[in-house]
GROMACS .gro file of C-alpha atoms in nm:
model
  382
    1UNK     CA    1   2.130  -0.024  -8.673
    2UNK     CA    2   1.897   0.086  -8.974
    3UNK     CA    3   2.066   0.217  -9.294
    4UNK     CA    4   1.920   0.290  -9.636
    5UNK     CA    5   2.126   0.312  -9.890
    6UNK     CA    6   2.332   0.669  -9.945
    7UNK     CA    7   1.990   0.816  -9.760
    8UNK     CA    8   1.961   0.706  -9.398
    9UNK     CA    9   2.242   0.860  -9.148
   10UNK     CA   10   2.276   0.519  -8.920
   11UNK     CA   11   2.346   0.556  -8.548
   12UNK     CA   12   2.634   0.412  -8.453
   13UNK     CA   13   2.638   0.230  -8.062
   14UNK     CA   14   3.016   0.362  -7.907
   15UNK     CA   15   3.243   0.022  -7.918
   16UNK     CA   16   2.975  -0.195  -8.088
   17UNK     CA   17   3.102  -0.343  -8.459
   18UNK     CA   18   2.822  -0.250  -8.720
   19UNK     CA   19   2.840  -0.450  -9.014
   20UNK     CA   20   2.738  -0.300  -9.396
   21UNK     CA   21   2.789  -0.354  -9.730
   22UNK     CA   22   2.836   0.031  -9.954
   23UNK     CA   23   2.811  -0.006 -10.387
   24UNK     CA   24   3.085   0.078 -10.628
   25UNK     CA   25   3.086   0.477 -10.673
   26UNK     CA   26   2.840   0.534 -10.356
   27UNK     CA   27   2.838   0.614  -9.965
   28UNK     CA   28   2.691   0.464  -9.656
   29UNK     CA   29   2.701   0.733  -9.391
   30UNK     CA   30   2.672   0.649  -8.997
   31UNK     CA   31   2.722   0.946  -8.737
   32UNK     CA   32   2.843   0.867  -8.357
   33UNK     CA   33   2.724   1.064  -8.073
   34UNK     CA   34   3.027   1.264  -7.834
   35UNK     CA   35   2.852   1.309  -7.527
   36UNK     CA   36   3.201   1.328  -7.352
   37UNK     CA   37   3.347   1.609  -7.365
   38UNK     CA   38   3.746   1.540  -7.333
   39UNK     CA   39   3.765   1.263  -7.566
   40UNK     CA   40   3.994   1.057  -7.837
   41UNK     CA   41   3.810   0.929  -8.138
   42UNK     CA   42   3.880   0.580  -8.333
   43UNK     CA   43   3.704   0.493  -8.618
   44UNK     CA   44   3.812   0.111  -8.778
   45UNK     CA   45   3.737  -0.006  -9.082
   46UNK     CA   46   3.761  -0.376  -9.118
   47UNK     CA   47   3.714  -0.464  -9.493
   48UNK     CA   48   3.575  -0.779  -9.608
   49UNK     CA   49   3.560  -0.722  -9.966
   50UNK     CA   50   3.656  -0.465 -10.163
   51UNK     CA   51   3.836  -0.149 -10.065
   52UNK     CA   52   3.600   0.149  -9.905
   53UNK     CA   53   3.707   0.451  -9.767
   54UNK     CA   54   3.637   0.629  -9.461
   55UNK     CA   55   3.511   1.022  -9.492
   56UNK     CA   56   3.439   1.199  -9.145
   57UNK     CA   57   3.324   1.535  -9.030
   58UNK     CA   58   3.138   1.738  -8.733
   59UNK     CA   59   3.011   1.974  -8.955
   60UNK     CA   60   2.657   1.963  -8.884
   61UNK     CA   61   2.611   2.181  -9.197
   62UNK     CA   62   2.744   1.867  -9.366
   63UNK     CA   63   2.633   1.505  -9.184
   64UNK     CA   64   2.719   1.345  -9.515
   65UNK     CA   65   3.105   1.408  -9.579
   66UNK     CA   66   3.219   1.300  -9.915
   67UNK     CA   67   3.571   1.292 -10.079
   68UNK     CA   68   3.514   1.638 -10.191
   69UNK     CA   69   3.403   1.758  -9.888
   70UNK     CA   70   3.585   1.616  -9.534
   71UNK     CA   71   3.752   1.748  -9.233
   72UNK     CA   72   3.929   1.384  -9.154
   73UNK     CA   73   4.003   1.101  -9.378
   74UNK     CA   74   4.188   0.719  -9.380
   75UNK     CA   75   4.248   0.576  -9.746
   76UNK     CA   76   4.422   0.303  -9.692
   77UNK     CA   77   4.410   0.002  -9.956
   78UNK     CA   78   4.305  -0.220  -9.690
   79UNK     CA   79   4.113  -0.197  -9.346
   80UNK     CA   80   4.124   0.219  -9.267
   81UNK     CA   81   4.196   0.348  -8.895
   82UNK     CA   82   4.089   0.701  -8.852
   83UNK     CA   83   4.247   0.867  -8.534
   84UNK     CA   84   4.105   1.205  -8.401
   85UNK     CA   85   4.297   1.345  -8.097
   86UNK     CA   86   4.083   1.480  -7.803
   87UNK     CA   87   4.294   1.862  -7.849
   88UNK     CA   88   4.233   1.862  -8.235
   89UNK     CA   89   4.050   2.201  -8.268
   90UNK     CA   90   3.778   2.105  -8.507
   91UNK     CA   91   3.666   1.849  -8.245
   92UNK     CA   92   3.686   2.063  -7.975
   93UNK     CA   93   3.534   2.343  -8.152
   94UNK     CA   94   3.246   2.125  -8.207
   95UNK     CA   95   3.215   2.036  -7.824
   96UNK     CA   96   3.208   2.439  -7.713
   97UNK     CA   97   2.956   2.487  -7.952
   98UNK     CA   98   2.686   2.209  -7.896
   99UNK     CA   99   2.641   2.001  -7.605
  100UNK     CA  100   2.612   1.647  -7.786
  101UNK     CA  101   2.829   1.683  -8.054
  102UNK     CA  102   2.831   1.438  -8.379
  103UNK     CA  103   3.050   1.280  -8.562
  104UNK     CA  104   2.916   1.220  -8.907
  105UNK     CA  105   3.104   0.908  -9.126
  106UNK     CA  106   3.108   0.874  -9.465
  107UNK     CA  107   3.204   0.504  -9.632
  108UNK     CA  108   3.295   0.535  -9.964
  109UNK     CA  109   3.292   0.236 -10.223
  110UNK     CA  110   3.538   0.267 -10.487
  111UNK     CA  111   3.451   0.325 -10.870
  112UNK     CA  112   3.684   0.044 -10.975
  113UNK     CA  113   3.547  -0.273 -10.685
  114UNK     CA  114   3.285  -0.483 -10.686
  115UNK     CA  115   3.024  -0.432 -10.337
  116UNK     CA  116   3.273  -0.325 -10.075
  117UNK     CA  117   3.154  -0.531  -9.741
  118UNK     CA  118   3.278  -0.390  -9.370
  119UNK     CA  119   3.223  -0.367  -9.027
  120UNK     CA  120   3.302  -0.039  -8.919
  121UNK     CA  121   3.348   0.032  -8.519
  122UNK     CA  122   3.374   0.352  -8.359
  123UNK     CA  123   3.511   0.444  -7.990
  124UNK     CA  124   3.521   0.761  -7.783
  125UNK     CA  125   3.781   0.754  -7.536
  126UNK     CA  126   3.758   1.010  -7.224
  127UNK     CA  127   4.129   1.103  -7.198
  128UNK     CA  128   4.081   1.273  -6.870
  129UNK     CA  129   3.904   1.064  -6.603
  130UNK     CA  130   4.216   0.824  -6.525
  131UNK     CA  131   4.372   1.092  -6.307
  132UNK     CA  132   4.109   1.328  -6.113
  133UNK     CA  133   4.218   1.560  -5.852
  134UNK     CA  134   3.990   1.522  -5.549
  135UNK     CA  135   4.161   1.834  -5.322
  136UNK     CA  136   4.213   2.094  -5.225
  137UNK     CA  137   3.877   2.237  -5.430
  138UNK     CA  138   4.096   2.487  -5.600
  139UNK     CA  139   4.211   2.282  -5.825
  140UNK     CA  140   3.997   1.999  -5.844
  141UNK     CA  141   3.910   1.838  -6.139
  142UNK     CA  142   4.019   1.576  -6.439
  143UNK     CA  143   4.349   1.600  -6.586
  144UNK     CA  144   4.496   1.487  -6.932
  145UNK     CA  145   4.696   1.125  -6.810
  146UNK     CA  146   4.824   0.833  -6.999
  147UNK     CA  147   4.864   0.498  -6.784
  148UNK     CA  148   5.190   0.312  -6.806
  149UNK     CA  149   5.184   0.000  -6.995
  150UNK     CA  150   5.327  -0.202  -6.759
  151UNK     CA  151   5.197  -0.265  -6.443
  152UNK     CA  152   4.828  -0.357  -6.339
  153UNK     CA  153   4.584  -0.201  -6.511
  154UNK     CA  154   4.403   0.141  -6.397
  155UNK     CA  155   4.141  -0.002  -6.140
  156UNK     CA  156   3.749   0.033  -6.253
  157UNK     CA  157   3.717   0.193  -5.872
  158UNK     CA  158   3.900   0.492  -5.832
  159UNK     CA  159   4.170   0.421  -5.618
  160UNK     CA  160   4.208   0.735  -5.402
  161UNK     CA  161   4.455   0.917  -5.165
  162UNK     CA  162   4.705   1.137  -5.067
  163UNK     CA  163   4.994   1.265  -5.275
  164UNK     CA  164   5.340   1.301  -5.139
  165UNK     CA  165   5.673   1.417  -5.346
  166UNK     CA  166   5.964   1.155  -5.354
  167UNK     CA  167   6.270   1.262  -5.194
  168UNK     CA  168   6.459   1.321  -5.441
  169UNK     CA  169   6.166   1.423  -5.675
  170UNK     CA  170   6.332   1.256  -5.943
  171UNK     CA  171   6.365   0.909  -5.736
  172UNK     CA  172   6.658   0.771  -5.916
  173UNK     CA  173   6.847   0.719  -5.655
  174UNK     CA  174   6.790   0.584  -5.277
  175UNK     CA  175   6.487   0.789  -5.162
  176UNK     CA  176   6.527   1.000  -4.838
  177UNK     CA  177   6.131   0.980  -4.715
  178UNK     CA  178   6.056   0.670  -4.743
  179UNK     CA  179   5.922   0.643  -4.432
  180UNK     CA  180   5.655   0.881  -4.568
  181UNK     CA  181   5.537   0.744  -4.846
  182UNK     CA  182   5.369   0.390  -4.725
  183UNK     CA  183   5.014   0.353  -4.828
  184UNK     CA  184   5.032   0.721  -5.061
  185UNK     CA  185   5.012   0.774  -5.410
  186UNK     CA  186   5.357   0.903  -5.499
  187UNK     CA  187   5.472   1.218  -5.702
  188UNK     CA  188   5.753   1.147  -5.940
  189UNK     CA  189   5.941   1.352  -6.168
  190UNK     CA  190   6.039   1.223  -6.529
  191UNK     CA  191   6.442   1.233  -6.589
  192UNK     CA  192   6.624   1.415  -6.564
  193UNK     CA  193   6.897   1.344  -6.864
  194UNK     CA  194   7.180   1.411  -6.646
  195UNK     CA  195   7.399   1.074  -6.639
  196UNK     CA  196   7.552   1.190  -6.304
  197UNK     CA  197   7.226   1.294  -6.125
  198UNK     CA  198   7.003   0.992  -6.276
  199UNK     CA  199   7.225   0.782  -6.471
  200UNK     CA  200   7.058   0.447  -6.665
  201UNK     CA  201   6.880   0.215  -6.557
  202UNK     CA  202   6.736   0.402  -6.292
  203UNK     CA  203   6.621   0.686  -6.544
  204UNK     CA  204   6.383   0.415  -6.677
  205UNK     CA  205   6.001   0.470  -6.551
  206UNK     CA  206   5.960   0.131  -6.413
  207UNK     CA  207   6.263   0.132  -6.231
  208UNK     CA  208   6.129   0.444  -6.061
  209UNK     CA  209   5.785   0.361  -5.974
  210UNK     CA  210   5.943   0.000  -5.846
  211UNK     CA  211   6.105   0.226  -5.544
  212UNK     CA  212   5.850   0.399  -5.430
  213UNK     CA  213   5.629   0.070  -5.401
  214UNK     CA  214   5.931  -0.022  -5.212
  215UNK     CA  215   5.878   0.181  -4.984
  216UNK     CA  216   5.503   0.104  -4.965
  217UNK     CA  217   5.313   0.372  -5.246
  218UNK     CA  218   5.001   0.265  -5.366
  219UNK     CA  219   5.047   0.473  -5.676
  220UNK     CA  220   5.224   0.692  -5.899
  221UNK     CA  221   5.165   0.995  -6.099
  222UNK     CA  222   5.463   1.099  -6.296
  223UNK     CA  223   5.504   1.386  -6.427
  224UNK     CA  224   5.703   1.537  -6.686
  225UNK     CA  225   5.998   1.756  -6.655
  226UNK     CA  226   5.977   1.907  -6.952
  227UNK     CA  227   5.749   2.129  -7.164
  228UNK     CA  228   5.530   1.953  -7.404
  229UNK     CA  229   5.315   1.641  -7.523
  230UNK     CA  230   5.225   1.346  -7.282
  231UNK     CA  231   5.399   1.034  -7.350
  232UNK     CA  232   5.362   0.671  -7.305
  233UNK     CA  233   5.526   0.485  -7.008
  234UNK     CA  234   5.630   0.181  -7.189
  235UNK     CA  235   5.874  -0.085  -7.115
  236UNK     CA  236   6.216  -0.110  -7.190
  237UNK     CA  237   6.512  -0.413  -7.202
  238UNK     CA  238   6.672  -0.422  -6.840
  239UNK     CA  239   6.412  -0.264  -6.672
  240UNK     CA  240   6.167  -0.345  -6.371
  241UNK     CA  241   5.852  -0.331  -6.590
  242UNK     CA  242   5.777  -0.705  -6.500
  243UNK     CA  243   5.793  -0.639  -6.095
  244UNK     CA  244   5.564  -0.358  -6.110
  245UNK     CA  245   5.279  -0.413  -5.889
  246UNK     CA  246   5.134  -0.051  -5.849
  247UNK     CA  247   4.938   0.164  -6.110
  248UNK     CA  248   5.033   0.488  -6.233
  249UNK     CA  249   4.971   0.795  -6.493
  250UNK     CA  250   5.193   1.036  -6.616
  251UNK     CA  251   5.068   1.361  -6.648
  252UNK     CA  252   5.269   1.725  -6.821
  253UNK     CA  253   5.468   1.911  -6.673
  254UNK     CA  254   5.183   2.171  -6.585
  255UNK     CA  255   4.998   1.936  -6.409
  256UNK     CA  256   5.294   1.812  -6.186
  257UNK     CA  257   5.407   2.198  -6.139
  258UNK     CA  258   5.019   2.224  -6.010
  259UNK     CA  259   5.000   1.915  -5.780
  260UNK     CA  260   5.406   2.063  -5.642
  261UNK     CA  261   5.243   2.408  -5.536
  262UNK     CA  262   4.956   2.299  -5.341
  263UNK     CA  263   5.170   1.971  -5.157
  264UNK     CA  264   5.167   2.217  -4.849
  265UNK     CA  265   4.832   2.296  -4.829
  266UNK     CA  266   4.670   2.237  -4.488
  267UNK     CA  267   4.393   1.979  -4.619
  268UNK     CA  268   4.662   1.881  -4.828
  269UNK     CA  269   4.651   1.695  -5.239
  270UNK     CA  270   4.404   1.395  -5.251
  271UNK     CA  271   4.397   1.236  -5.603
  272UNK     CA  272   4.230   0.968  -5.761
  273UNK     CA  273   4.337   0.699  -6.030
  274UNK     CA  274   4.070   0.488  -6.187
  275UNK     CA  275   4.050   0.346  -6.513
  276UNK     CA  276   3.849   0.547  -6.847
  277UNK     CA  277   3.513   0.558  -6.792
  278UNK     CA  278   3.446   0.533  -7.172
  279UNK     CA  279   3.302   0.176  -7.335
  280UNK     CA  280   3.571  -0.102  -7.439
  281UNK     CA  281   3.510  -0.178  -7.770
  282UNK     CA  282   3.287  -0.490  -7.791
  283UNK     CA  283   3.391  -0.787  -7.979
  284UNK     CA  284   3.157  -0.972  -8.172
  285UNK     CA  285   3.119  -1.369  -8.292
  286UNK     CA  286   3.239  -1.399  -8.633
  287UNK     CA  287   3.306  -1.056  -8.672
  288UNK     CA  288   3.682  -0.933  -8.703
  289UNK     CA  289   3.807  -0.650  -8.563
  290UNK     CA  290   4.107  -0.419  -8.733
  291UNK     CA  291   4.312  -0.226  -8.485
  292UNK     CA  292   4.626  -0.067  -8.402
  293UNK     CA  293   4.884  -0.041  -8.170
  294UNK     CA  294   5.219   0.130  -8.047
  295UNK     CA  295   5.546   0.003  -7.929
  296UNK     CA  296   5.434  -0.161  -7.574
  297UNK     CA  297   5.069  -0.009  -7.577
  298UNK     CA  298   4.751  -0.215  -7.491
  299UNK     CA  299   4.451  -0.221  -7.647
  300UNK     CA  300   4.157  -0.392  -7.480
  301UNK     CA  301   3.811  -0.532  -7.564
  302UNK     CA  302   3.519  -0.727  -7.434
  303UNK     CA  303   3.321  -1.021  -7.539
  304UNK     CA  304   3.028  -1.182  -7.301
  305UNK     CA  305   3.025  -1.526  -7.288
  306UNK     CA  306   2.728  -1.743  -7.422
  307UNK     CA  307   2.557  -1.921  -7.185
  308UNK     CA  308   2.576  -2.294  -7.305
  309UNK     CA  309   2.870  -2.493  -7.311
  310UNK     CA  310   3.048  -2.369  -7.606
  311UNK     CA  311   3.465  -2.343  -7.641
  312UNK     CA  312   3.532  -2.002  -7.660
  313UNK     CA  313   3.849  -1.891  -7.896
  314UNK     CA  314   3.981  -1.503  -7.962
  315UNK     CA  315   4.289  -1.523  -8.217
  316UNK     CA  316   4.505  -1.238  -8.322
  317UNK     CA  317   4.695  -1.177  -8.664
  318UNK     CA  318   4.934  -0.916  -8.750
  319UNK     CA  319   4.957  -0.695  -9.080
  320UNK     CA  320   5.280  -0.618  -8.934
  321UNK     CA  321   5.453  -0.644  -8.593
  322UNK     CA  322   5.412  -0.877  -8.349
  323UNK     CA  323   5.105  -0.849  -8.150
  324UNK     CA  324   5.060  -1.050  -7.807
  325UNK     CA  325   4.698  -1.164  -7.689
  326UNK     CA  326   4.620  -1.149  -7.310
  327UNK     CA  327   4.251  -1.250  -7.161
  328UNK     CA  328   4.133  -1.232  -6.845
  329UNK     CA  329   3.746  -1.268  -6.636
  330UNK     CA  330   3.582  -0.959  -6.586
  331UNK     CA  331   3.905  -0.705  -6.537
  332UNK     CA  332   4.201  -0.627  -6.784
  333UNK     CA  333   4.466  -0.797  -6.812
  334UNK     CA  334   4.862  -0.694  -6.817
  335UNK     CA  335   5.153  -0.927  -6.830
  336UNK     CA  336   5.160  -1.016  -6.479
  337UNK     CA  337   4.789  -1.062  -6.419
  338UNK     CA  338   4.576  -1.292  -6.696
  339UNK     CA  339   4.388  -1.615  -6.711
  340UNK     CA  340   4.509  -1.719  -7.061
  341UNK     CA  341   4.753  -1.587  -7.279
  342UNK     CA  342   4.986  -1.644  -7.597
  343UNK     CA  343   5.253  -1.479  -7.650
  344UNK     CA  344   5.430  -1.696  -7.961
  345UNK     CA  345   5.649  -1.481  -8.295
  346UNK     CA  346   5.331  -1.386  -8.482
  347UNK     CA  347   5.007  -1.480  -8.459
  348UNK     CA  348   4.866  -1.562  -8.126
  349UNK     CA  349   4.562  -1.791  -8.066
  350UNK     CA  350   4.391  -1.859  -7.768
  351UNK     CA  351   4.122  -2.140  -7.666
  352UNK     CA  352   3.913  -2.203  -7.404
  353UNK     CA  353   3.755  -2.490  -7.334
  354UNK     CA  354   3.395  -2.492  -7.249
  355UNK     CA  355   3.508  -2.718  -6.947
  356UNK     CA  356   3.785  -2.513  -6.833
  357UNK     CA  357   3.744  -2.412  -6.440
  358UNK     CA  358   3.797  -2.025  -6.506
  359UNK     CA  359   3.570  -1.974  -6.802
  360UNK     CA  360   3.248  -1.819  -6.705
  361UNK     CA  361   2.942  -1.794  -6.859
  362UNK     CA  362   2.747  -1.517  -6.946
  363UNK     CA  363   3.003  -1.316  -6.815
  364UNK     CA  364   3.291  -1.060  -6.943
  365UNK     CA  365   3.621  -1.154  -7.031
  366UNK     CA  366   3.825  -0.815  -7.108
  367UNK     CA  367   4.094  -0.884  -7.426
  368UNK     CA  368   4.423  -0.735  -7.422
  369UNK     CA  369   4.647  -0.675  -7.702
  370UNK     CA  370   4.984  -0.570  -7.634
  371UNK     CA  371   5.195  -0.422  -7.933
  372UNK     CA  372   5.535  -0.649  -7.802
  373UNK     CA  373   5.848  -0.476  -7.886
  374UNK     CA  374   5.705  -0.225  -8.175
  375UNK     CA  375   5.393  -0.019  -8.362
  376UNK     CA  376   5.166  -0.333  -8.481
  377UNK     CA  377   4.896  -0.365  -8.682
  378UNK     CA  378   4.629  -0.649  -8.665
  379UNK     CA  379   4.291  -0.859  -8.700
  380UNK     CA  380   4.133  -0.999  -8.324
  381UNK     CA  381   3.907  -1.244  -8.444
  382UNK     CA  382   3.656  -1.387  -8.188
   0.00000   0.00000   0.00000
């Protein structure tokens, strides 16, 4: 990373922490390369000193965005978290248009503070590639999918088969194929709010997909039943969240509608569920991270091990919530499947001793945070 003061436009590495230092009343500007296409943006401000502000654009006509002149912006009085969905038209404007397109960052130190020092991180995040259509060739292709945030993790190999519909689609109650569903990726359909049909707690997501890996699925798409914005599959009180052994997405309505229609064709729906392809944020030594969280979402990073015999420690504190911190060697963790963790009211810190049989060395360890029980906010410190 080279930057010159308010001159040089600094590449940023996807999910590497940069760390700079801006002056009272002037900018440091960075810019982050989208090769992706489908795509949500965080930028994270972790503030060491001082209070800087984050400026952003893809105006190529502008690569140095100022408080005068932005298309996004995060002001925050402390550490700033800029969010850009993948379906915000300015972003996807930019993609039609160019085939790499740029995200240009402004950090602005304010009039009134001494030398503002950061570290400033910025992620793309395909939204697409954790549910990919495989047949018939009609309709093959990635889909918009959230994972549930219970349950393993999405695996890093896609995890393919055949779809089959539950019987009833809904699967709240006893399911009348079983049979048919061993060793398939099952098609589920969210609700419906109808407390004779699907009454509580077998509405709840987890006690859904637990039946079908009853009866022997593999995997679970579910998809909504009504019109409108994907949503997170998070855990509730009195549910099965904690017996869930099988991954799954959940997809729109449109997409589910899709998948229905073509159940029946001869070569049949094949489908694939795999985790993001995009980078996990890389933690650093010494360098804290600022991030974000919602009610019983994960967020995950990495950190390589050094190769002498060193203790190895990754802490978390909260701004506000209560954050949990899960690690585990080489694959993400959940709640069911970690090598360390720390779940305690609060902070969480966990060590490693350098003699402990499962640490590694020079090897990854993937970092989960889990936002326990609502929206958190938070330092990882490594």
């Amino acid at each position: 990373l080279v930057s010159g003061a308010n001159q040089t436009v600094a590449v940023l590495e996807d999910g590497a922490p940069a760390r700079e230092e801006v002056s009272p009343g002037s900018y440091e500007y960075f810019k982050l390369y989208l090769s992706e296409k489908t795509v949500d943006v965080e930028v994270v401000l972790t503030v060491f000193s001082g209070n800087p502000d984050i400026y952003a654009t893809v105006d190529g006509a502008n690569p140095r965005p100022t408080r005068g002149n932005f298309q996004w912006s995060s002001e925050d009085a402390a550490s700033d978290v800029l969010l850009i969905d993948h379906r915000d038209e300015l972003l996807t404007g930019c993609q039609l248009e160019q085939d790499t397109c740029v995200l240009y960052i402004g950090v602005y130190g304010q009039d009134d503070e001494a030398v503002s020092s950061f570290s400033l991180l910025a992620s793309a995040y395909p939204v697409s590639s954790a549910f990919h259509v495989a047949l018939p060739t009609a309709i093959e292709g990635d889909y918009d999918a959230y994972p549930a945030d219970f349950g393993p993790a999405l695996p890093r190999s896609p995890l393919t088969g055949a779809l089959v519909q539950a019987e009833p689609k809904h699967a709240c109650s006893e399911l009348t194929n079983a049979a048919a569903l061993s060793g398939k990726i099952v098609l589920v359909q969210r609700g419906p709010r109808d407390d004779s049909a699907c009454p509580l707690p077998h509405a709840y997501f987890a006690n859904k997909i637990k039946r079908v890996q009853d009866a022997g699925a593999v995997g679970v798409v579910m998809a909504n039943n009504v019109e409108g914005s994907l949503v997170f599959m998070g855990a509730v009180s009195g549910d099965h969240a904690t017996l869930v052994e099988v991954p799954s997405v959940f997809v729109s309505k449109a997409t589910g509608d899709l998948l229905e229609r073509h159940l029946h064709d001869d070569a049949g729906v094949f489908v694939q569920l795999a985790s993001p392809s995009g980078r996990v944020p890389l933690l650093v030594d010494g360098e804290p991270q600022h991030g974000v969280s919602g009610h019983s979402q994960w967020r995950y990073y990495e950190l390589f091990t050094p190769p002498g015999a060193d203790d190895v420690t990754v802490s978390v504190t909260p701004d506000f919530g209560n954050p949990d911190l899960f690690v585990r060697v080489r694959d993400y963790p959940d709640t069911l499947r970690y090598t360390w963790s720390s779940e305690s009211e609060g902070g969480d810190t966990i060590h490693i001793a350098a003699d402990d049989p499962d640490l590694c060395r020079q090897c990854a360890l993937v970092v989960g945070v889990l936002g326990q029980a609502s929206d958190t906010s938070y330092t990882l410190t490594y």
